[in-house]
Amino acid sequence: MQSFNIHAHAALTLSRLLPLIDPILTNGAPRRTFESRLQVYFPTIFRLLYELYGDRYDFYYHLEQLLIDLAHAFDERPVELHALDEQRIAQPNWFQSHDMMGAVGYVDRFAGTLAGIQAKIPYFKELGLTYLHLMPLFNSPPGKSDGGYAVSSFREVDPRLGTMPELKALMRELRANGMSLVLDFVFNHTSDEHEWAKKAQAGDEHYQAFYWMFDDRTLPDQYEPHLREIFPEQAPGCFTYRADLQKWIWTTFYPFQWDLNYRNPDVFRAMLGEILFLANQGVEVLRLDAVPFIWKQLGTNCENLPQTHVIIQALNALVRIAAPALLFKSEAIVHPRDVRSYVSGHEAQLSYNPILMVSLWEALATRDTAFMRHTLTRYFPLADDCTWINYIRSHDDIGWGFADEDAAEMGINGTDHRFFLNLFYIGRFPNSFAVGYPFNFNPRTLDMRVSGTLASLAGIEQATKQGDPHKLSLAIGRVLLVYGVLLSIGGIPLIYLGDEIGTINDYSYRGDPALAADNRWLHRPYADDIGYAQRADSTTVAGRIFLPLSQMIRARKMLPVLANGHTHFVETGNTHVLGYRRHDDLLVLANFSEREQMVMTTILATLGFETTALVDTITDQALKITNDLTLEPYQVLWLVVRRST
Ligand code: OTU
């Protein structure tokens, strides 16, 4: 309980702080823009930071420094990005358009270098992309980089990929072609070779306080029983002993990834500095890596704590002032309720949608959409100032993140169901179509996740090896079914590059000692040049995926009804068939089984879709329905009523 009026205090504080920016922002018009945004957001910033750091003797000093940093960042922001800011402010829902289409991949694996990525722009346009996420590309020590997620400098591009000027030029070029660049912001930890970590190792106490360091096991022993082990096989435990420092260090992930201590306002300020630096290079979306872990509190599991939200909200409000075109995307692969807790215009405008991802795999394995419908009805709808990033595969493993209590409501035992899904997707369940591999089995909790590409998990690898054309058709059907949902359900669809041509697991990582222990490299394949060359050939696997997917993407871009929002899940009367309406105008039906399925005419009529005039907007074909509607195995339809007058 505050004994003073925080709003009045914020206003007073701001009036006292304002003179600090006089020497930085001297020009009238920009100064007015900055100040008017400050008037809007400072009360929020003040309230949030007060919550985190208000009890510190140096709170006011940190506020001063933040304001100075913010003014400098605003002042240094290139003219074209100021123009972009204005454009985004004028059209704040730009990212919710049906035109949005995303893809993600590793620079080196997809195109060798940044120059290689630049050369792929025609291909990205062919795909219809508006959003390109390049996997971590900053400096990261070879051999201990966790796929780039151990960052040793947030301001230097990995020299093997290119340079900072090249990255800037690429962003400009992408933007000129209608694409926004998305980069990771790995802000829960740094590499132990980051300059801050090196200074800490050299004994600099200022930088030691950037991390969580303990002289002995007393506190780690109190924290640890409550914590989740993320990589129990390769990196057991959450603390690492460093003999050089004679200290225990908090390392949620690999031992060389040191968790940052956000209780220290210096860390908050330093990381805001990195955000604004990246924003001023031209990055449009920052993916907030491992966001659930950034605040720690003894006695809790140190995930999704309230202060984590306060930090993101504060960073977001600060960004609205200095670089408002920048959006945040949350990466929280946690309980569905917690996933959703980060997504809003005030926090992360975008979020991975692991809820949908898991549901899709679950329904493909069971051929039953009841649990999926239950889950999505509960968790899919978002406020209208944010949106989902809908994906089926990322560079990470798949963890079965549904809620046990939701499963129980459906008569499903969560633990058993996870066990089944794991067995199914590692191909150990009778008649499984999947070729996946177990990732991080934890003997203590029996928890496990799955690695593999979309094509391999959907059955293409197995069918190809067995030379079974029927199985191959079904597997391709699964891939297209998934895309039929991702592209129509509401949000930004995200393709993992390679998946659009059916790239199967890449086993080459096993021969590389730096990668062999981490089988997530299975599904981070190199670009398959042969597959890409075959993409227009409908007799090849690549073409059988790429051509119909391209058709769906074109169809999506012509259907404003597929923009974000207004997704209503409906009862189709057939448990194998998922159904949802987009507004009242379009009905998606998706058959998750390898058999023909019927949906009754009477049910369609109650939903407002008379079978006499139905058109599938993917193919633009009128449906000829004599009795009830029949869906082919794995067929997906985007139906509208179109009466010829
Ligand atoms: C993320 O993943 C990245 O996506 C991984 O590639 C990194 O290894 C990791 O962070 C460390 O930077 O647990 O299994 O709820 O699920 O942050 C991968 C969020 C992970 C975590 C997620 C993490």
Tab-separated table of N, CA and C and ligand atoms in Angstrom, residues 146 149 186 189 228 230-231 253 257 287 289-293 331-334 395-397 439 449 520 524, ligand 1:
chain	number	residue	atom	x	y	z
A	146	ASP	N	24.605	-23.094	-27.753
A	146	ASP	CA	23.185	-23.472	-27.681
A	146	ASP	C	22.407	-22.895	-28.871
A	149	TYR	N	21.813	-19.260	-28.630
A	149	TYR	CA	21.105	-18.749	-27.452
A	149	TYR	C	22.029	-18.488	-26.261
A	186	VAL	N	17.698	-12.625	-26.402
A	186	VAL	CA	18.000	-13.651	-25.399
A	186	VAL	C	18.371	-12.904	-24.130
A	189	HIS	N	19.588	-14.690	-19.965
A	189	HIS	CA	20.980	-15.050	-19.645
A	189	HIS	C	21.906	-14.489	-20.716
A	228	ARG	N	12.405	-26.342	-12.159
A	228	ARG	CA	12.297	-27.319	-13.223
A	228	ARG	C	13.681	-27.449	-13.863
A	230	ILE	N	15.582	-27.947	-17.149
A	230	ILE	CA	15.201	-27.809	-18.556
A	230	ILE	C	15.929	-28.833	-19.424
A	231	PHE	N	17.221	-28.994	-19.175
A	231	PHE	CA	17.990	-29.978	-19.942
A	231	PHE	C	18.578	-31.022	-18.980
A	253	PHE	N	19.672	-22.986	-18.026
A	253	PHE	CA	19.829	-23.819	-19.223
A	253	PHE	C	21.213	-24.479	-19.182
A	257	GLN	N	25.383	-20.641	-19.908
A	257	GLN	CA	24.365	-19.581	-20.019
A	257	GLN	C	24.038	-19.079	-18.622
A	287	ARG	N	11.842	-11.329	-30.236
A	287	ARG	CA	11.297	-12.531	-29.603
A	287	ARG	C	11.921	-12.645	-28.217
A	289	ASP	N	13.109	-14.390	-25.545
A	289	ASP	CA	13.481	-15.769	-25.278
A	289	ASP	C	13.357	-16.109	-23.793
A	290	ALA	N	12.784	-17.259	-23.515
A	290	ALA	CA	12.741	-17.804	-22.151
A	290	ALA	C	12.160	-16.806	-21.142
A	291	VAL	N	11.199	-16.020	-21.561
A	291	VAL	CA	10.651	-14.962	-20.709
A	291	VAL	C	10.152	-15.452	-19.339
A	292	PRO	N	9.612	-16.663	-19.208
A	292	PRO	CA	9.074	-17.021	-17.889
A	292	PRO	C	10.097	-17.016	-16.755
A	293	PHE	N	11.384	-17.094	-17.101
A	293	PHE	CA	12.403	-17.357	-16.080
A	293	PHE	C	13.070	-16.124	-15.489
A	331	GLU	N	8.009	-15.753	-25.795
A	331	GLU	CA	8.310	-17.174	-25.960
A	331	GLU	C	8.140	-17.815	-24.597
A	332	ALA	N	6.912	-18.209	-24.305
A	332	ALA	CA	6.616	-18.843	-23.028
A	332	ALA	C	5.961	-20.177	-23.344
A	333	ILE	N	6.747	-21.224	-23.190
A	333	ILE	CA	6.223	-22.541	-23.528
A	333	ILE	C	5.880	-23.210	-22.198
A	334	VAL	N	4.762	-22.813	-21.660
A	334	VAL	CA	4.372	-23.165	-20.291
A	334	VAL	C	2.880	-23.520	-20.265
A	395	HIS	N	12.367	-24.414	-33.757
A	395	HIS	CA	13.706	-25.007	-33.655
A	395	HIS	C	13.843	-25.829	-32.385
A	396	ASP	N	12.831	-25.773	-31.508
A	396	ASP	CA	12.900	-26.523	-30.248
A	396	ASP	C	12.121	-27.825	-30.320
A	397	ASP	N	12.266	-28.600	-29.267
A	397	ASP	CA	11.517	-29.836	-29.067
A	397	ASP	C	10.035	-29.530	-28.855
A	439	PHE	N	13.641	-36.276	-26.491
A	439	PHE	CA	14.518	-35.192	-26.068
A	439	PHE	C	14.391	-35.039	-24.561
A	449	ARG	N	10.342	-34.906	-24.007
A	449	ARG	CA	9.821	-34.132	-25.138
A	449	ARG	C	10.259	-34.821	-26.429
A	520	ARG	N	17.866	-31.575	-30.942
A	520	ARG	CA	17.046	-30.553	-31.601
A	520	ARG	C	17.622	-30.201	-32.972
A	524	ARG	N	16.591	-28.817	-37.392
A	524	ARG	CA	17.121	-27.509	-37.831
A	524	ARG	C	17.960	-27.787	-39.082
B	1	OTU	C1	14.479	-21.232	-25.415
B	1	OTU	O1	13.748	-22.398	-25.126
B	1	OTU	C2	15.040	-21.403	-26.803
B	1	OTU	O2	13.992	-21.516	-27.729
B	1	OTU	C3	15.962	-22.576	-26.818
B	1	OTU	O3	16.422	-22.869	-28.107
B	1	OTU	C4	17.097	-22.267	-25.880
B	1	OTU	O4	17.880	-23.431	-25.734
B	1	OTU	C5	16.632	-21.834	-24.491
B	1	OTU	O5	15.518	-20.942	-24.513
B	1	OTU	C6	17.720	-21.102	-23.792
B	1	OTU	O6	17.955	-19.837	-24.378
B	1	OTU	O7	13.053	-24.682	-22.547
B	1	OTU	O8	13.579	-26.462	-24.423
B	1	OTU	O9	9.140	-21.564	-21.522
B	1	OTU	O10	10.550	-23.477	-22.904
B	1	OTU	O11	12.607	-20.683	-23.202
B	1	OTU	C7	13.711	-25.118	-24.741
B	1	OTU	C8	10.236	-21.186	-22.266
B	1	OTU	C9	13.341	-24.211	-23.593
B	1	OTU	C10	11.201	-22.365	-22.473
B	1	OTU	C11	12.158	-21.956	-23.506
B	1	OTU	C12	13.370	-22.740	-23.781
